[in-house]
């Protein structure tokens, strides 16, 4: 059997695309995944282009992979950087055999054997493509609900790499979920760049009255499915109807990722985010009123052009008020094909680094307090991973990582535990 070395960078969408790549390759001829580069017949790098760093890493990595690869092994570059740089990748690194864009995953078998093939059409519509079945986990599954992104955030390259937003038809989503539930999954993660914009456009260019809230209601009717997560919703589309469904539907996990980006209304306007600091706080307060223990996570960019101390203080203020469970924070990285790269008053790199350190340090203090408050609590955990030293891990409803001592029979079950130990990254406990 041929062997495949597959490296996946970037977001959850990319992880799902990697599963799709394996599924499609296997339909032509079976591949075995390997972590040993030197024994692979096919090497694929599924790239991210959201910041400059992974892009520059790509070219040095191609050089290393080229030296270490077995004679005759092929190298393919897929994903967002493939969409963005296209044949430029082969020009700069002729050892690359093919380039396949983030929106052309279904075409892997058309390029894999074609020397220097490039497929990067961002208008290609894969929203109704029925991919083969391949999944890294059987107990939990990622389910795409849309492709692309219609937002025009001024810092973000994604609309240029993943194209316009198209919702996947509801029937395809429901049947995908039914399949994974039949195979033993109790939890799904619904994926889209902008999940709560679901239903605004389908392949035939029609919009419909069928909303994300209605999709959540229909998905939760699936017997055997116990937990629903999703990422990412956009703060702008968080209407009351959606928040009330989130709070009252017992199958929806009480964890929500709400990307803030900045706490300054002035910067949010320049980022073209469509909401204000007050709107963001209002939405978070509404969720917390209904669900005091909800876990809210976020993304924040520091050092966006024109960011003053006062703007940064607004971001810190939101951090204090919302007390995020998880923070993904980044230094602004100017990206090609985005308006913000040409904005005046780019922030000094050292100032941006200092702000990032400050933000992360304060978040860590808050996180320690949140985790400490979990000690002694009784929580429900879905155990889905076998670990070393007779340990089993899982997630609480709020998405916190939990370890217990236990054996394989606990896998795939939801159990109540008492938290006996806390750390910054996880909880440990005992079955009760
Ligand atoms: N620079 C830094 N961070 C960025 N993100 C998106 N574009 C950029 C950029 N140009 C961050 C945002 C987004 C997350 C996936 O990556 O916070 O939510
Ligand atoms: Fe995901 Fe964005 Fe990176 Fe593409 S650029 S892999 S959409 S995070």
GROMACS .gro file of C-alpha atoms and ligand atoms in nm:
model
  458
    1UNK     CA    1   0.000   0.000   0.000
    2UNK     CA    2   0.126   0.353  -0.077
    3UNK     CA    3   0.211   0.574   0.218
    4UNK     CA    4   0.095   0.932   0.273
    5UNK     CA    5   0.262   1.195   0.492
    6UNK     CA    6   0.009   1.471   0.552
    7UNK     CA    7   0.087   1.790   0.742
    8UNK     CA    8  -0.207   2.012   0.834
    9UNK     CA    9  -0.166   2.375   0.938
   10UNK     CA   10  -0.430   2.634   1.021
   11UNK     CA   11  -0.789   2.604   1.132
   12UNK     CA   12  -1.050   2.333   1.181
   13UNK     CA   13  -1.169   2.381   0.821
   14UNK     CA   14  -0.824   2.275   0.709
   15UNK     CA   15  -0.832   1.969   0.935
   16UNK     CA   16  -1.160   1.866   0.775
   17UNK     CA   17  -1.015   1.935   0.426
   18UNK     CA   18  -0.727   1.700   0.514
   19UNK     CA   19  -0.976   1.425   0.598
   20UNK     CA   20  -1.146   1.492   0.265
   21UNK     CA   21  -0.811   1.467   0.083
   22UNK     CA   22  -0.746   1.124   0.236
   23UNK     CA   23  -1.101   1.009   0.157
   24UNK     CA   24  -1.073   1.112  -0.208
   25UNK     CA   25  -0.724   0.965  -0.254
   26UNK     CA   26  -0.847   0.637  -0.107
   27UNK     CA   27  -1.123   0.618  -0.364
   28UNK     CA   28  -0.859   0.588  -0.635
   29UNK     CA   29  -0.605   0.375  -0.448
   30UNK     CA   30  -0.563   0.304  -0.079
   31UNK     CA   31  -0.306   0.504   0.119
   32UNK     CA   32  -0.173   0.438   0.464
   33UNK     CA   33  -0.095   0.747   0.672
   34UNK     CA   34   0.260   0.772   0.802
   35UNK     CA   35   0.446   1.010   1.032
   36UNK     CA   36   0.779   0.901   0.879
   37UNK     CA   37   0.853   1.143   0.598
   38UNK     CA   38   1.126   0.920   0.450
   39UNK     CA   39   0.890   0.631   0.384
   40UNK     CA   40   0.610   0.834   0.222
   41UNK     CA   41   0.520   0.797  -0.147
   42UNK     CA   42   0.314   1.114  -0.130
   43UNK     CA   43   0.384   1.420   0.086
   44UNK     CA   44   0.107   1.679   0.123
   45UNK     CA   45   0.133   2.009   0.306
   46UNK     CA   46  -0.213   2.152   0.373
   47UNK     CA   47  -0.126   2.516   0.425
   48UNK     CA   48  -0.264   2.824   0.600
   49UNK     CA   49  -0.210   3.181   0.483
   50UNK     CA   50  -0.386   3.381   0.751
   51UNK     CA   51  -0.054   3.521   0.877
   52UNK     CA   52   0.286   3.563   0.712
   53UNK     CA   53   0.469   3.311   0.935
   54UNK     CA   54   0.319   2.985   0.804
   55UNK     CA   55   0.373   3.104   0.446
   56UNK     CA   56   0.745   3.168   0.491
   57UNK     CA   57   0.777   2.840   0.682
   58UNK     CA   58   0.628   2.660   0.381
   59UNK     CA   59   0.923   2.726   0.152
   60UNK     CA   60   1.188   2.624   0.404
   61UNK     CA   61   0.985   2.313   0.478
   62UNK     CA   62   0.960   2.218   0.110
   63UNK     CA   63   1.343   2.232   0.100
   64UNK     CA   64   1.374   2.002   0.403
   65UNK     CA   65   1.107   1.761   0.276
   66UNK     CA   66   1.276   1.747  -0.063
   67UNK     CA   67   1.606   1.640   0.096
   68UNK     CA   68   1.448   1.379   0.322
   69UNK     CA   69   1.200   1.228   0.079
   70UNK     CA   70   1.233   0.883  -0.066
   71UNK     CA   71   1.327   0.866  -0.435
   72UNK     CA   72   1.021   0.920  -0.654
   73UNK     CA   73   0.801   1.053  -0.371
   74UNK     CA   74   0.572   1.339  -0.475
   75UNK     CA   75   0.521   1.668  -0.292
   76UNK     CA   76   0.186   1.847  -0.311
   77UNK     CA   77   0.093   2.186  -0.164
   78UNK     CA   78  -0.276   2.226  -0.080
   79UNK     CA   79  -0.493   2.471   0.114
   80UNK     CA   80  -0.506   2.847   0.155
   81UNK     CA   81  -0.148   2.930   0.053
   82UNK     CA   82  -0.197   2.712  -0.255
   83UNK     CA   83  -0.507   2.920  -0.344
   84UNK     CA   84  -0.321   3.242  -0.282
   85UNK     CA   85   0.016   3.175  -0.451
   86UNK     CA   86  -0.085   2.915  -0.712
   87UNK     CA   87   0.181   2.852  -0.975
   88UNK     CA   88   0.414   3.093  -0.801
   89UNK     CA   89   0.479   2.804  -0.559
   90UNK     CA   90   0.613   2.586  -0.842
   91UNK     CA   91   0.816   2.877  -0.978
   92UNK     CA   92   0.983   2.928  -0.640
   93UNK     CA   93   1.007   2.557  -0.559
   94UNK     CA   94   1.006   2.344  -0.878
   95UNK     CA   95   1.037   2.029  -0.665
   96UNK     CA   96   0.668   2.071  -0.584
   97UNK     CA   97   0.468   1.833  -0.804
   98UNK     CA   98   0.121   1.984  -0.775
   99UNK     CA   99  -0.073   2.271  -0.617
  100UNK     CA  100  -0.436   2.235  -0.506
  101UNK     CA  101  -0.644   2.521  -0.362
  102UNK     CA  102  -0.857   2.519  -0.048
  103UNK     CA  103  -1.170   2.516  -0.261
  104UNK     CA  104  -1.060   2.240  -0.498
  105UNK     CA  105  -1.012   1.953  -0.255
  106UNK     CA  106  -1.245   1.726  -0.453
  107UNK     CA  107  -1.000   1.746  -0.748
  108UNK     CA  108  -0.707   1.581  -0.569
  109UNK     CA  109  -0.717   1.274  -0.796
  110UNK     CA  110  -0.701   1.496  -1.106
  111UNK     CA  111  -0.373   1.661  -0.997
  112UNK     CA  112  -0.192   1.394  -0.798
  113UNK     CA  113  -0.040   1.226  -1.103
  114UNK     CA  114  -0.004   1.533  -1.327
  115UNK     CA  115   0.337   1.698  -1.321
  116UNK     CA  116   0.314   2.062  -1.211
  117UNK     CA  117  -0.067   2.064  -1.214
  118UNK     CA  118  -0.227   2.371  -1.052
  119UNK     CA  119  -0.599   2.381  -0.953
  120UNK     CA  120  -0.686   2.688  -0.751
  121UNK     CA  121  -1.021   2.819  -0.877
  122UNK     CA  122  -1.177   3.003  -0.581
  123UNK     CA  123  -1.514   3.013  -0.757
  124UNK     CA  124  -1.531   2.635  -0.776
  125UNK     CA  125  -1.843   2.519  -0.591
  126UNK     CA  126  -1.788   2.216  -0.372
  127UNK     CA  127  -2.092   2.282  -0.151
  128UNK     CA  128  -2.280   1.981  -0.287
  129UNK     CA  129  -1.987   1.751  -0.352
  130UNK     CA  130  -2.033   1.417  -0.176
  131UNK     CA  131  -1.687   1.344  -0.039
  132UNK     CA  132  -1.579   0.991   0.052
  133UNK     CA  133  -1.577   0.884   0.416
  134UNK     CA  134  -1.257   0.918   0.611
  135UNK     CA  135  -1.231   1.047   0.967
  136UNK     CA  136  -0.951   1.078   1.220
  137UNK     CA  137  -1.190   1.005   1.508
  138UNK     CA  138  -1.492   0.783   1.533
  139UNK     CA  139  -1.632   0.926   1.859
  140UNK     CA  140  -1.651   1.289   1.747
  141UNK     CA  141  -1.673   1.443   1.401
  142UNK     CA  142  -1.629   1.770   1.215
  143UNK     CA  143  -1.919   1.856   0.982
  144UNK     CA  144  -1.891   2.135   0.725
  145UNK     CA  145  -2.203   2.349   0.695
  146UNK     CA  146  -2.073   2.612   0.454
  147UNK     CA  147  -1.776   2.694   0.235
  148UNK     CA  148  -1.609   3.033   0.179
  149UNK     CA  149  -1.663   3.367   0.347
  150UNK     CA  150  -1.861   3.674   0.238
  151UNK     CA  151  -1.726   3.912   0.499
  152UNK     CA  152  -1.468   4.163   0.391
  153UNK     CA  153  -1.272   4.215   0.714
  154UNK     CA  154  -0.994   4.446   0.607
  155UNK     CA  155  -0.715   4.232   0.763
  156UNK     CA  156  -0.824   3.893   0.634
  157UNK     CA  157  -0.700   3.696   0.335
  158UNK     CA  158  -0.960   3.418   0.367
  159UNK     CA  159  -1.222   3.556   0.124
  160UNK     CA  160  -0.941   3.557  -0.137
  161UNK     CA  161  -0.842   3.196  -0.065
  162UNK     CA  162  -1.177   3.031   0.005
  163UNK     CA  163  -1.406   3.240  -0.217
  164UNK     CA  164  -1.766   3.344  -0.169
  165UNK     CA  165  -1.980   3.193   0.100
  166UNK     CA  166  -2.217   2.910   0.002
  167UNK     CA  167  -2.423   2.707   0.247
  168UNK     CA  168  -2.421   2.330   0.216
  169UNK     CA  169  -2.777   2.197   0.169
  170UNK     CA  170  -2.943   2.091   0.495
  171UNK     CA  171  -3.015   1.737   0.370
  172UNK     CA  172  -2.645   1.674   0.303
  173UNK     CA  173  -2.553   1.802   0.651
  174UNK     CA  174  -2.817   1.588   0.824
  175UNK     CA  175  -2.718   1.275   0.634
  176UNK     CA  176  -2.346   1.331   0.712
  177UNK     CA  177  -2.432   1.360   1.081
  178UNK     CA  178  -2.654   1.054   1.069
  179UNK     CA  179  -2.362   0.859   0.917
  180UNK     CA  180  -2.115   0.955   1.191
  181UNK     CA  181  -2.370   0.890   1.466
  182UNK     CA  182  -2.437   0.545   1.317
  183UNK     CA  183  -2.061   0.486   1.338
  184UNK     CA  184  -2.043   0.572   1.708
  185UNK     CA  185  -1.998   0.952   1.730
  186UNK     CA  186  -2.195   1.129   2.000
  187UNK     CA  187  -2.055   1.476   1.935
  188UNK     CA  188  -2.027   1.692   1.623
  189UNK     CA  189  -1.848   2.019   1.556
  190UNK     CA  190  -2.026   2.221   1.286
  191UNK     CA  191  -1.778   2.416   1.075
  192UNK     CA  192  -1.796   2.730   0.868
  193UNK     CA  193  -1.613   3.063   0.845
  194UNK     CA  194  -1.929   3.225   0.959
  195UNK     CA  195  -2.171   2.963   1.086
  196UNK     CA  196  -2.453   3.187   1.200
  197UNK     CA  197  -2.480   3.334   0.851
  198UNK     CA  198  -2.604   2.990   0.740
  199UNK     CA  199  -2.880   2.992   0.480
  200UNK     CA  200  -2.808   3.331   0.321
  201UNK     CA  201  -2.698   3.175  -0.009
  202UNK     CA  202  -2.710   2.827  -0.160
  203UNK     CA  203  -2.556   2.701  -0.487
  204UNK     CA  204  -2.841   2.827  -0.705
  205UNK     CA  205  -2.775   3.176  -0.565
  206UNK     CA  206  -3.100   3.166  -0.373
  207UNK     CA  207  -3.126   3.279  -0.016
  208UNK     CA  208  -3.373   3.102   0.206
  209UNK     CA  209  -3.564   3.159   0.525
  210UNK     CA  210  -3.387   2.856   0.670
  211UNK     CA  211  -3.149   2.994   0.934
  212UNK     CA  212  -2.864   2.859   1.146
  213UNK     CA  213  -3.104   2.848   1.441
  214UNK     CA  214  -3.340   2.625   1.241
  215UNK     CA  215  -3.047   2.405   1.135
  216UNK     CA  216  -2.949   2.362   1.502
  217UNK     CA  217  -3.307   2.265   1.587
  218UNK     CA  218  -3.318   2.004   1.310
  219UNK     CA  219  -2.976   1.861   1.392
  220UNK     CA  220  -3.069   1.822   1.756
  221UNK     CA  221  -3.358   1.592   1.657
  222UNK     CA  222  -3.107   1.326   1.547
  223UNK     CA  223  -3.135   1.031   1.784
  224UNK     CA  224  -2.808   0.919   1.937
  225UNK     CA  225  -2.642   1.259   1.886
  226UNK     CA  226  -2.572   1.398   2.232
  227UNK     CA  227  -2.359   1.708   2.182
  228UNK     CA  228  -2.340   1.986   1.924
  229UNK     CA  229  -2.058   2.240   1.900
  230UNK     CA  230  -1.991   2.491   1.624
  231UNK     CA  231  -1.725   2.737   1.512
  232UNK     CA  232  -1.713   3.023   1.437
  233UNK     CA  233  -2.016   3.244   1.477
  234UNK     CA  234  -1.985   3.615   1.389
  235UNK     CA  235  -2.080   3.863   1.664
  236UNK     CA  236  -2.278   4.069   1.413
  237UNK     CA  237  -2.525   3.787   1.338
  238UNK     CA  238  -2.588   3.692   1.700
  239UNK     CA  239  -2.956   3.774   1.713
  240UNK     CA  240  -3.168   3.701   2.021
  241UNK     CA  241  -3.337   3.406   1.854
  242UNK     CA  242  -2.998   3.236   1.803
  243UNK     CA  243  -2.878   3.312   2.156
  244UNK     CA  244  -3.201   3.181   2.307
  245UNK     CA  245  -3.169   2.857   2.108
  246UNK     CA  246  -2.807   2.829   2.219
  247UNK     CA  247  -2.907   2.869   2.582
  248UNK     CA  248  -3.216   2.647   2.587
  249UNK     CA  249  -3.124   2.355   2.360
  250UNK     CA  250  -2.979   2.085   2.590
  251UNK     CA  251  -2.777   1.923   2.309
  252UNK     CA  252  -2.585   2.243   2.232
  253UNK     CA  253  -2.266   2.256   2.438
  254UNK     CA  254  -2.232   2.565   2.652
  255UNK     CA  255  -1.912   2.683   2.490
  256UNK     CA  256  -1.906   2.958   2.232
  257UNK     CA  257  -1.626   3.119   2.033
  258UNK     CA  258  -1.700   3.487   1.968
  259UNK     CA  259  -1.415   3.652   1.774
  260UNK     CA  260  -1.369   4.003   1.914
  261UNK     CA  261  -1.060   4.111   1.710
  262UNK     CA  262  -1.047   4.448   1.889
  263UNK     CA  263  -1.228   4.615   2.178
  264UNK     CA  264  -1.205   4.958   2.014
  265UNK     CA  265  -1.511   5.067   1.817
  266UNK     CA  266  -1.285   5.292   1.607
  267UNK     CA  267  -1.064   4.998   1.507
  268UNK     CA  268  -1.360   4.764   1.459
  269UNK     CA  269  -1.486   5.013   1.202
  270UNK     CA  270  -1.149   5.018   1.025
  271UNK     CA  271  -1.144   4.638   1.039
  272UNK     CA  272  -1.492   4.644   0.876
  273UNK     CA  273  -1.632   4.412   1.142
  274UNK     CA  274  -1.980   4.567   1.144
  275UNK     CA  275  -2.027   4.586   1.526
  276UNK     CA  276  -1.918   4.807   1.814
  277UNK     CA  277  -1.755   4.736   2.150
  278UNK     CA  278  -2.096   4.790   2.313
  279UNK     CA  279  -2.272   4.541   2.083
  280UNK     CA  280  -2.007   4.277   2.159
  281UNK     CA  281  -2.044   4.332   2.534
  282UNK     CA  282  -2.421   4.334   2.504
  283UNK     CA  283  -2.418   3.993   2.331
  284UNK     CA  284  -2.180   3.844   2.588
  285UNK     CA  285  -2.389   3.983   2.876
  286UNK     CA  286  -2.707   3.840   2.726
  287UNK     CA  287  -2.545   3.493   2.703
  288UNK     CA  288  -2.410   3.517   3.060
  289UNK     CA  289  -2.748   3.625   3.197
  290UNK     CA  290  -2.901   3.309   3.055
  291UNK     CA  291  -2.602   3.082   3.124
  292UNK     CA  292  -2.382   3.207   3.408
  293UNK     CA  293  -2.129   2.924   3.359
  294UNK     CA  294  -2.094   2.946   2.982
  295UNK     CA  295  -1.737   2.934   2.845
  296UNK     CA  296  -1.667   3.214   2.598
  297UNK     CA  297  -1.351   3.207   2.386
  298UNK     CA  298  -1.225   3.468   2.143
  299UNK     CA  299  -0.969   3.583   1.884
  300UNK     CA  300  -0.791   3.916   1.931
  301UNK     CA  301  -0.551   4.098   1.699
  302UNK     CA  302  -0.313   4.354   1.850
  303UNK     CA  303  -0.116   4.612   1.657
  304UNK     CA  304  -0.372   4.667   1.383
  305UNK     CA  305  -0.285   4.990   1.191
  306UNK     CA  306  -0.366   5.302   1.390
  307UNK     CA  307  -0.406   5.116   1.721
  308UNK     CA  308  -0.339   5.368   1.999
  309UNK     CA  309  -0.286   5.299   2.371
  310UNK     CA  310  -0.647   5.403   2.420
  311UNK     CA  311  -0.768   5.151   2.160
  312UNK     CA  312  -0.562   4.878   2.324
  313UNK     CA  313  -0.708   4.973   2.663
  314UNK     CA  314  -1.054   4.916   2.516
  315UNK     CA  315  -0.946   4.563   2.425
  316UNK     CA  316  -0.816   4.509   2.780
  317UNK     CA  317  -1.144   4.644   2.913
  318UNK     CA  318  -1.343   4.382   2.716
  319UNK     CA  319  -1.105   4.113   2.846
  320UNK     CA  320  -1.181   4.224   3.206
  321UNK     CA  321  -1.554   4.237   3.149
  322UNK     CA  322  -1.605   3.912   2.958
  323UNK     CA  323  -1.333   3.700   3.124
  324UNK     CA  324  -1.270   3.468   2.830
  325UNK     CA  325  -1.205   3.101   2.892
  326UNK     CA  326  -0.971   3.079   2.597
  327UNK     CA  327  -0.789   3.350   2.411
  328UNK     CA  328  -0.631   3.314   2.069
  329UNK     CA  329  -0.428   3.631   2.028
  330UNK     CA  330  -0.214   3.746   1.737
  331UNK     CA  331   0.009   4.028   1.630
  332UNK     CA  332  -0.137   4.190   1.320
  333UNK     CA  333   0.028   4.053   1.007
  334UNK     CA  334  -0.018   4.252   0.683
  335UNK     CA  335  -0.154   4.017   0.417
  336UNK     CA  336  -0.159   4.045   0.037
  337UNK     CA  337  -0.498   4.111  -0.124
  338UNK     CA  338  -0.628   4.285   0.190
  339UNK     CA  339  -0.703   4.659   0.224
  340UNK     CA  340  -0.542   4.694   0.569
  341UNK     CA  341  -0.192   4.623   0.439
  342UNK     CA  342  -0.202   4.967   0.271
  343UNK     CA  343  -0.345   5.153   0.571
  344UNK     CA  344  -0.132   5.433   0.711
  345UNK     CA  345   0.011   5.425   1.065
  346UNK     CA  346   0.121   5.063   1.078
  347UNK     CA  347   0.209   4.995   1.443
  348UNK     CA  348   0.573   4.951   1.545
  349UNK     CA  349   0.655   4.578   1.582
  350UNK     CA  350   0.798   4.621   1.932
  351UNK     CA  351   0.493   4.809   2.054
  352UNK     CA  352   0.268   4.534   1.912
  353UNK     CA  353   0.478   4.262   2.079
  354UNK     CA  354   0.459   4.440   2.415
  355UNK     CA  355   0.081   4.469   2.384
  356UNK     CA  356   0.050   4.102   2.297
  357UNK     CA  357   0.257   4.003   2.601
  358UNK     CA  358   0.049   4.230   2.826
  359UNK     CA  359  -0.280   4.092   2.693
  360UNK     CA  360  -0.172   3.730   2.725
  361UNK     CA  361  -0.035   3.781   3.078
  362UNK     CA  362  -0.363   3.931   3.199
  363UNK     CA  363  -0.564   3.658   3.028
  364UNK     CA  364  -0.352   3.392   3.201
  365UNK     CA  365  -0.433   3.541   3.542
  366UNK     CA  366  -0.804   3.537   3.462
  367UNK     CA  367  -0.781   3.181   3.328
  368UNK     CA  368  -0.612   3.061   3.647
  369UNK     CA  369  -0.899   3.207   3.851
  370UNK     CA  370  -1.157   3.040   3.623
  371UNK     CA  371  -0.982   2.702   3.645
  372UNK     CA  372  -0.938   2.729   4.026
  373UNK     CA  373  -1.312   2.786   4.060
  374UNK     CA  374  -1.372   2.442   3.904
  375UNK     CA  375  -1.214   2.255   4.196
  376UNK     CA  376  -1.470   2.031   4.368
  377UNK     CA  377  -1.734   2.082   4.096
  378UNK     CA  378  -1.935   1.793   3.960
  379UNK     CA  379  -1.940   1.800   3.581
  380UNK     CA  380  -2.043   1.583   3.287
  381UNK     CA  381  -1.764   1.474   3.053
  382UNK     CA  382  -1.772   1.299   2.716
  383UNK     CA  383  -1.467   1.072   2.717
  384UNK     CA  384  -1.325   1.028   2.368
  385UNK     CA  385  -0.946   0.973   2.387
  386UNK     CA  386  -0.727   0.702   2.530
  387UNK     CA  387  -0.407   0.847   2.682
  388UNK     CA  388  -0.083   0.705   2.820
  389UNK     CA  389  -0.058   0.574   3.182
  390UNK     CA  390  -0.413   0.436   3.193
  391UNK     CA  391  -0.568   0.778   3.153
  392UNK     CA  392  -0.873   0.874   2.951
  393UNK     CA  393  -0.947   1.228   2.840
  394UNK     CA  394  -1.259   1.407   2.734
  395UNK     CA  395  -1.432   1.744   2.730
  396UNK     CA  396  -1.677   1.899   2.969
  397UNK     CA  397  -1.987   2.062   2.824
  398UNK     CA  398  -1.797   2.393   2.837
  399UNK     CA  399  -1.515   2.241   2.632
  400UNK     CA  400  -1.261   2.203   2.912
  401UNK     CA  401  -1.012   1.919   2.880
  402UNK     CA  402  -1.059   1.660   3.157
  403UNK     CA  403  -0.843   1.360   3.255
  404UNK     CA  404  -0.936   1.064   3.471
  405UNK     CA  405  -0.777   0.729   3.548
  406UNK     CA  406  -0.980   0.471   3.366
  407UNK     CA  407  -1.002   0.195   3.115
  408UNK     CA  408  -1.124   0.163   2.759
  409UNK     CA  409  -1.484   0.086   2.855
  410UNK     CA  410  -1.531   0.451   2.951
  411UNK     CA  411  -1.450   0.564   2.596
  412UNK     CA  412  -1.755   0.693   2.410
  413UNK     CA  413  -1.958   0.750   2.725
  414UNK     CA  414  -2.073   1.065   2.904
  415UNK     CA  415  -1.995   1.040   3.276
  416UNK     CA  416  -2.028   1.257   3.580
  417UNK     CA  417  -1.703   1.333   3.757
  418UNK     CA  418  -1.586   1.533   4.056
  419UNK     CA  419  -1.297   1.769   3.984
  420UNK     CA  420  -1.008   1.691   4.220
  421UNK     CA  421  -0.721   1.880   4.055
  422UNK     CA  422  -0.694   2.182   3.829
  423UNK     CA  423  -0.420   2.322   3.610
  424UNK     CA  424  -0.417   2.605   3.357
  425UNK     CA  425  -0.481   2.371   3.065
  426UNK     CA  426  -0.694   2.092   3.209
  427UNK     CA  427  -0.895   1.942   3.494
  428UNK     CA  428  -0.850   1.601   3.656
  429UNK     CA  429  -1.112   1.413   3.848
  430UNK     CA  430  -1.279   1.097   3.966
  431UNK     CA  431  -1.590   0.920   3.844
  432UNK     CA  432  -1.889   0.959   4.076
  433LIG     N1  433  -0.304   3.920   1.115
  433LIG     C1  434  -0.317   3.863   1.238
  433LIG     N2  435  -0.418   3.783   1.271
  433LIG     C2  436  -0.513   3.758   1.177
  433LIG     N3  437  -0.626   3.685   1.180
  433LIG     C3  438  -0.684   3.691   1.059
  433LIG     N4  439  -0.612   3.769   0.976
  433LIG     C4  440  -0.505   3.813   1.047
  433LIG     C5  441  -0.396   3.898   1.018
  433LIG     N5  442  -0.382   3.957   0.898
  433LIG     C6  443  -0.673   3.616   1.302
  433LIG     C7  444  -0.812   3.664   1.340
  433LIG     C8  445  -0.899   3.547   1.303
  433LIG     C9  446  -0.806   3.431   1.329
  433LIG    C10  447  -0.843   3.304   1.263
  433LIG     O1  448  -0.682   3.477   1.278
  433LIG     O2  449  -0.815   3.687   1.479
  433LIG     O3  450  -1.017   3.539   1.379
  434LIG    FE1  451  -0.814   2.838   0.789
  434LIG    FE2  452  -0.794   3.099   0.736
  434LIG    FE3  453  -0.574   2.953   0.764
  434LIG    FE4  454  -0.732   2.924   0.548
  434LIG     S1  455  -0.618   3.108   0.605
  434LIG     S2  456  -0.642   2.759   0.674
  434LIG     S3  457  -0.934   2.956   0.636
  434LIG     S4  458  -0.723   2.997   0.924
   0.00000   0.00000   0.00000
